[in-house]
Amino acid sequence: MRALTIRRPDDWHLHLRDGDMLKGVIGDTSRHFARAIIMPNLVPPVVTTADAQAYRERILAALPKGDRFEPLMTLYLTEQTSPDDVEAGKASGLITAVKLYPAGATTNSHGGVRDLDKAMPVLERMAKIGLPLCVHGEVTTPEVDIFDREAVFIDTVLDPLRRRLPDLKVTMEHVTTKEGIDYIRESQHNLAGSITTHHLMINRNAILVGGIRPHYYCLPVAKREHHRLALRAAAVSGDARFFLGTDSAPHIDPLKECGCGCAGIYTSINTMSCLAHVFEEENALDRLEAFTSLNGPAWYGLLPNEERITLTKGDSPIKFPAKIETDAGIVTVFDPLVPLYWHVASS
Ligand code: NCD
Ligand code: ZN
């Protein structure tokens, strides 16, 4: 197959940041994607419906002229979040989901939740009104090894929460382990998982072999190869519970290339080429559309996009920039470590 036309994709987990960074990166998403779930971990975070409304307007104002793109807004769950504000946000159509960051789990998460009991009134309201909870599924307990944090989260936080609130719809975001995939597969209802582009392409060797490579460091951190293979199998399976969430997370180079580099990989610009490559390797190009354009909207109760994009496969590797320049600084683009031949020919 040399050409593939699919419904326009959506990105169910995206960091756009704010200000100059937002202006520098949004076009890389709006070029190919119709919608994205926008992460609320700004500094300070997006905690109220009013914050989300203002942020949405800044996103729309930053869009390149002529691009049509719908930001799907989320609220950053805190122990003080008001159930009424969340319900009003959903009722107005502004809020698509609420995001749980365990405090300290990742970039800009210090204001996240320490004691889930304190967030129960909001979670109960969300279960009642059918508003999904997006979860960064890692424990932050210092004793737990960083490579085990997702699996321990499932056993000690996620599963008890789902038993307590079976009506709560939960998206386990950026699943990185076979345990996560198996847990979603075994679930009967109200659980789905997003998978990033980079976790389908790299394992932890990319970060550590031959020198420390900060541009492959993200959270949850990439795991062993057998986990990557489990993610691939789930992504290409067509199972409606798995869909794309790139977790494209731009940071300027000096913040990644230093003694304590921050977590995040920037993939918006070449995600569709990477995914076509992965799905072709897995003989599953016919299921790419389910992963990028059908399963996500179905889970969030939205219609798939009517517009189409066409991917074509060239004879020589495509070129994309190694770095992009923004007014906030230079951002390194994800290097998938293999040549890519597919590109979005029309969108
Ligand atoms: C994200 C970021 O930079 O905001 N980083 C990352 O490594 N994925 C936060 C997150 O989603 O964990
Ligand atoms: Zn993220």
Coordinates of C-alpha atoms and ligand atoms in Angstrom, one line a residue:
M1 CA 0.0 0.0 0.0
R2 CA 1.4 3.4 -1.0
A3 CA -1.5 5.7 -0.1
L4 CA -4.0 5.7 2.7
T5 CA -6.9 8.0 3.3
I6 CA -8.4 8.2 6.8
R7 CA -10.6 10.4 8.8
R8 CA -8.8 13.4 10.1
P9 CA -7.1 12.3 13.4
D10 CA -7.5 13.7 16.9
D11 CA -4.9 13.8 19.7
W12 CA -6.4 12.8 23.0
H13 CA -3.5 14.1 25.2
L14 CA -1.5 17.2 24.2
H15 CA 0.6 19.8 25.9
L16 CA 0.3 23.2 24.1
R17 CA 1.8 25.3 26.9
D18 CA 1.1 29.1 26.8
G19 CA 2.5 32.4 25.4
D20 CA 5.4 32.1 22.9
M21 CA 5.6 28.3 23.2
L22 CA 1.9 27.9 22.4
K23 CA 2.4 30.2 19.4
G24 CA 5.4 28.2 18.3
V25 CA 3.9 24.7 18.5
I26 CA 0.2 24.9 17.8
G27 CA 0.6 24.8 14.1
D28 CA 2.3 21.4 14.2
T29 CA -0.8 20.0 15.7
S30 CA -3.5 21.9 13.8
R31 CA -1.8 21.0 10.5
H32 CA -2.9 17.4 10.8
F33 CA -5.3 17.1 13.8
A34 CA -8.9 18.4 14.1
R35 CA -9.1 18.2 17.9
A36 CA -7.0 17.6 20.9
I37 CA -7.5 17.2 24.6
I38 CA -5.4 20.0 26.1
M39 CA -3.5 19.3 29.2
P40 CA -4.1 21.8 32.1
N41 CA -0.6 21.7 33.7
L42 CA 0.3 25.3 33.0
V43 CA 2.1 27.4 35.6
P44 CA -0.3 28.1 37.4
P45 CA -2.5 25.2 36.4
V46 CA -5.9 25.5 34.7
V47 CA -8.1 24.7 37.7
T48 CA -11.4 26.5 37.2
T49 CA -13.9 26.7 34.3
A50 CA -13.0 30.4 34.0
D51 CA -9.3 29.5 33.7
A52 CA -10.2 26.9 31.0
Q53 CA -12.3 29.4 29.1
A54 CA -9.5 32.0 29.0
Y55 CA -6.9 29.4 28.0
R56 CA -9.2 28.2 25.2
E57 CA -9.4 31.7 23.8
R58 CA -5.6 32.1 23.9
I59 CA -5.3 28.8 22.0
L60 CA -7.7 29.8 19.3
A61 CA -6.0 33.2 19.0
A62 CA -2.6 31.5 18.5
L63 CA -3.9 29.3 15.6
P64 CA -2.3 29.8 12.2
K65 CA -4.7 31.6 9.9
G66 CA -7.1 29.3 8.1
D67 CA -6.5 26.3 10.4
R68 CA -9.6 24.8 11.9
F69 CA -8.9 23.2 15.3
E70 CA -11.0 22.5 18.3
P71 CA -9.2 22.5 21.7
L72 CA -11.0 20.1 24.1
M73 CA -10.4 21.6 27.5
T74 CA -9.6 19.9 30.8
L75 CA -9.4 20.9 34.4
Y76 CA -6.5 20.2 36.7
L77 CA -8.0 18.3 39.7
T78 CA -7.0 19.7 43.1
E79 CA -8.1 18.9 46.6
Q80 CA -10.1 22.2 46.4
T81 CA -11.8 21.7 43.1
S82 CA -15.5 22.6 43.3
P83 CA -18.0 19.9 42.1
D84 CA -20.4 22.7 41.0
D85 CA -17.8 24.4 38.9
V86 CA -16.9 21.1 37.2
E87 CA -20.5 20.4 36.5
A88 CA -21.1 23.9 35.1
G89 CA -18.0 23.4 32.9
K90 CA -19.4 20.2 31.5
A91 CA -22.9 21.6 31.1
S92 CA -21.6 24.6 29.1
G93 CA -19.8 22.2 26.7
L94 CA -16.4 23.7 27.6
I95 CA -15.0 20.9 29.7
T96 CA -14.3 17.5 28.2
A97 CA -12.5 15.8 31.1
V98 CA -10.8 16.4 34.4
K99 CA -7.1 15.5 34.9
L100 CA -5.7 13.7 37.9
Y101 CA -2.0 14.3 38.5
P102 CA -0.8 12.7 41.7
A103 CA 1.2 15.5 43.4
G104 CA 4.8 15.4 42.2
A105 CA 4.3 12.7 39.5
T106 CA 5.5 14.8 36.6
T107 CA 6.1 18.3 35.1
N108 CA 4.1 21.0 36.9
S109 CA 2.2 18.5 39.1
H110 CA 3.1 19.9 42.6
G111 CA -0.4 21.3 42.9
G112 CA -1.9 17.9 42.2
V113 CA -3.8 15.5 44.5
R114 CA -2.1 14.1 47.6
D115 CA -5.1 12.5 49.2
L116 CA -7.7 11.2 46.8
D117 CA -10.3 11.1 49.6
K118 CA -10.3 14.9 49.5
A119 CA -11.2 14.8 45.8
M120 CA -14.1 12.3 46.3
P121 CA -16.9 14.8 46.2
V122 CA -15.7 16.0 42.7
L123 CA -15.2 12.4 41.5
E124 CA -18.6 11.4 42.7
R125 CA -20.2 14.3 40.8
M126 CA -18.2 13.4 37.7
A127 CA -19.5 9.8 37.9
K128 CA -23.0 11.1 38.2
I129 CA -22.8 13.5 35.2
G130 CA -20.7 11.2 33.0
L131 CA -17.5 13.4 32.9
P132 CA -14.4 11.3 32.3
L133 CA -11.3 11.4 34.6
C134 CA -8.0 11.4 32.7
V135 CA -5.4 9.9 34.9
H136 CA -1.6 10.2 35.1
G137 CA -1.2 6.7 36.4
E138 CA 2.0 6.7 38.5
V139 CA 2.5 6.6 42.3
T140 CA 4.9 9.0 43.7
T141 CA 5.9 7.1 46.8
P142 CA 9.7 7.5 47.0
E143 CA 10.2 3.8 47.8
V144 CA 8.7 2.6 44.5
D145 CA 11.1 2.2 41.7
I146 CA 10.3 4.6 38.8
F147 CA 9.9 1.7 36.4
D148 CA 7.3 0.1 38.6
R149 CA 5.2 3.2 39.4
E150 CA 2.5 2.6 36.8
A151 CA 1.9 -1.0 37.8
V152 CA 1.8 -0.1 41.5
F153 CA -0.6 2.8 40.7
I154 CA -3.0 0.3 39.1
D155 CA -3.0 -2.0 42.1
T156 CA -3.0 0.6 44.9
V157 CA -4.9 3.6 43.5
L158 CA -6.7 3.0 40.2
D159 CA -8.3 -0.4 40.9
P160 CA -9.6 0.7 44.4
L161 CA -10.9 3.9 42.9
R162 CA -12.8 2.1 40.1
R163 CA -14.3 -0.3 42.6
R164 CA -15.4 2.6 44.8
L165 CA -16.9 4.5 41.9
P166 CA -17.8 2.0 39.2
D167 CA -19.8 4.7 37.3
L168 CA -16.7 6.9 36.9
K169 CA -15.3 6.9 33.3
V170 CA -11.5 6.7 33.5
T171 CA -9.0 7.3 30.8
M172 CA -5.6 5.7 31.7
E173 CA -3.4 8.1 29.9
H174 CA -0.1 7.3 28.2
V175 CA -0.1 3.6 29.1
T176 CA 3.5 2.3 29.2
T177 CA 3.4 -1.2 30.6
K178 CA 2.0 -4.6 29.7
E179 CA 0.3 -4.5 33.2
G180 CA -1.6 -1.4 32.1
I181 CA -2.6 -2.9 28.8
D182 CA -3.7 -6.1 30.5
Y183 CA -5.7 -4.2 33.1
I184 CA -7.6 -2.2 30.4
R185 CA -8.2 -5.4 28.4
E186 CA -9.6 -7.2 31.4
S187 CA -11.9 -4.3 32.4
Q188 CA -15.5 -4.7 31.7
H189 CA -16.5 -1.1 31.3
N190 CA -15.7 2.6 31.9
L191 CA -12.0 2.2 31.3
A192 CA -9.9 3.1 28.2
G193 CA -6.3 3.9 27.5
S194 CA -4.3 6.4 25.4
I195 CA -1.0 5.4 24.0
T196 CA 1.7 7.8 22.8
T197 CA 3.6 7.8 19.6
H198 CA 7.0 7.5 21.2
H199 CA 6.2 4.6 23.5
L200 CA 5.3 2.6 20.4
M201 CA 8.8 3.4 18.9
I202 CA 11.3 3.4 21.7
N203 CA 12.1 1.4 24.8
R204 CA 14.3 2.5 27.7
N205 CA 17.5 1.8 25.9
A206 CA 16.9 4.9 23.8
I207 CA 17.4 7.0 27.0
L208 CA 20.4 5.2 28.4
V209 CA 22.5 3.3 25.9
G210 CA 25.7 5.0 24.7
G211 CA 25.2 8.1 26.8
I212 CA 22.3 9.7 28.5
R213 CA 19.8 11.1 25.9
P214 CA 17.5 13.6 27.5
H215 CA 15.3 14.0 24.5
Y216 CA 14.0 10.5 25.0
Y217 CA 13.1 11.1 28.7
C218 CA 9.4 11.6 29.4
L219 CA 7.0 10.4 32.1
P220 CA 5.9 7.8 32.4
V221 CA 9.4 6.8 31.4
A222 CA 9.8 4.3 28.6
K223 CA 10.0 0.7 29.8
R224 CA 11.6 -2.6 28.7
E225 CA 11.0 -3.9 25.2
H226 CA 8.3 -6.4 26.1
H227 CA 6.2 -3.5 27.4
R228 CA 6.6 -1.7 24.1
L229 CA 5.5 -4.8 22.2
A230 CA 2.4 -5.0 24.4
L231 CA 1.6 -1.4 23.6
R232 CA 2.1 -2.0 19.9
A233 CA -0.2 -5.1 20.0
A234 CA -2.9 -3.1 21.7
A235 CA -2.6 0.0 19.4
V236 CA -2.9 -2.0 16.2
S237 CA -5.5 -4.4 17.5
G238 CA -8.5 -2.2 16.6
D239 CA -9.8 -2.7 20.2
A240 CA -11.9 0.4 20.7
R241 CA -10.5 1.0 24.2
F242 CA -7.1 2.1 22.8
F243 CA -6.5 5.4 21.0
L244 CA -3.8 8.0 20.3
G245 CA -2.7 10.5 22.9
T246 CA 0.6 11.8 21.7
D247 CA 1.6 13.5 25.1
S248 CA 3.6 15.8 22.8
A249 CA 5.3 17.9 25.5
P250 CA 7.6 20.7 24.3
H251 CA 10.4 22.0 26.5
I252 CA 13.2 24.3 25.4
D253 CA 16.5 22.6 25.0
P254 CA 18.3 24.2 27.9
L255 CA 15.6 22.8 30.3
K256 CA 16.2 19.2 28.9
E257 CA 20.0 19.3 28.4
C258 CA 21.1 20.1 31.9
G259 CA 21.9 18.4 35.2
C260 CA 18.3 17.8 36.0
G261 CA 16.4 17.8 32.7
C262 CA 12.7 17.8 32.6
A263 CA 10.4 15.2 31.2
G264 CA 8.6 15.5 27.9
I265 CA 9.1 14.6 24.2
Y266 CA 7.9 16.7 21.3
T267 CA 6.2 14.6 18.7
S268 CA 3.4 16.6 17.2
I269 CA 5.3 17.4 14.0
N270 CA 6.0 13.8 12.9
T271 CA 3.5 11.7 14.8
M272 CA 1.4 10.7 11.8
S273 CA 4.5 9.6 9.9
C274 CA 5.7 7.6 12.9
L275 CA 2.3 5.9 13.4
A276 CA 2.0 5.0 9.7
H277 CA 5.5 3.4 10.0
V278 CA 4.5 1.4 13.1
F279 CA 1.2 0.2 11.7
E280 CA 2.8 -0.8 8.4
E281 CA 5.5 -2.8 10.4
E282 CA 2.6 -4.5 12.2
N283 CA 0.7 -5.2 8.9
A284 CA -2.1 -3.1 10.3
L285 CA -2.4 0.0 8.2
D286 CA -6.1 -0.8 7.8
R287 CA -6.5 -0.2 11.6
L288 CA -4.6 3.1 11.8
E289 CA -7.8 5.0 11.4
A290 CA -9.4 3.3 14.4
F291 CA -6.5 4.2 16.6
T292 CA -6.1 7.9 15.4
S293 CA -9.6 8.9 14.4
L294 CA -12.4 6.6 15.6
N295 CA -11.8 5.0 19.0
G296 CA -11.1 8.3 20.8
P297 CA -14.2 10.2 19.7
A298 CA -16.3 7.2 20.5
W299 CA -14.9 7.0 24.0
Y300 CA -15.5 10.7 24.6
G301 CA -19.0 10.6 23.1
L302 CA -18.1 12.7 20.1
L303 CA -18.6 12.1 16.4
P304 CA -15.5 11.2 14.3
N305 CA -14.3 14.0 12.0
E306 CA -15.8 14.1 8.5
E307 CA -12.7 15.5 6.9
R308 CA -10.1 13.1 5.5
I309 CA -6.3 13.2 5.3
T310 CA -4.2 11.2 2.9
L311 CA -0.9 9.6 3.9
T312 CA 1.5 8.6 1.1
K313 CA 4.6 6.5 1.1
G314 CA 7.6 7.9 -0.8
D315 CA 10.7 6.2 -2.1
S316 CA 13.1 8.1 0.1
P317 CA 13.0 9.1 3.7
I318 CA 11.0 12.2 4.6
K319 CA 12.7 15.2 6.1
F320 CA 11.5 16.9 9.1
P321 CA 13.4 19.4 11.2
A322 CA 15.6 18.1 14.1
K323 CA 14.6 21.2 16.0
I324 CA 12.0 23.9 15.8
E325 CA 12.6 27.5 16.7
T326 CA 9.9 29.2 18.8
D327 CA 10.0 32.7 20.5
A328 CA 10.3 30.8 23.8
G329 CA 13.5 29.0 22.6
I330 CA 14.5 25.9 20.6
V331 CA 12.7 22.6 21.0
T332 CA 14.2 19.3 19.8
V333 CA 11.8 17.2 17.7
F334 CA 11.4 13.4 18.5
D335 CA 13.9 11.4 16.4
P336 CA 12.3 7.9 15.9
L337 CA 15.8 6.4 15.2
V338 CA 14.5 4.9 11.9
P339 CA 13.9 6.5 8.5
L340 CA 10.3 7.4 7.9
Y341 CA 8.7 7.1 4.4
W342 CA 5.1 8.0 5.1
H343 CA 4.0 11.6 5.1
V344 CA 0.7 13.5 5.2
A345 CA 0.2 14.4 1.6
S346 CA -3.1 16.3 1.9
S347 CA -5.0 17.4 4.9
Ligands
NCD1 C1 4.6 16.3 30.5 C2 4.9 17.8 30.5 O1 6.1 18.1 30.1 O2 4.0 18.6 30.8 N1 5.8 15.5 30.5 C3 5.9 14.3 30.1 O3 7.0 13.7 30.2 N2 4.9 13.6 29.5 C4 3.8 16.0 31.7 C5 3.1 14.6 31.6 O4 2.2 14.4 30.9 O5 3.5 13.7 32.4
ZN2 ZN 1.3 14.6 29.3

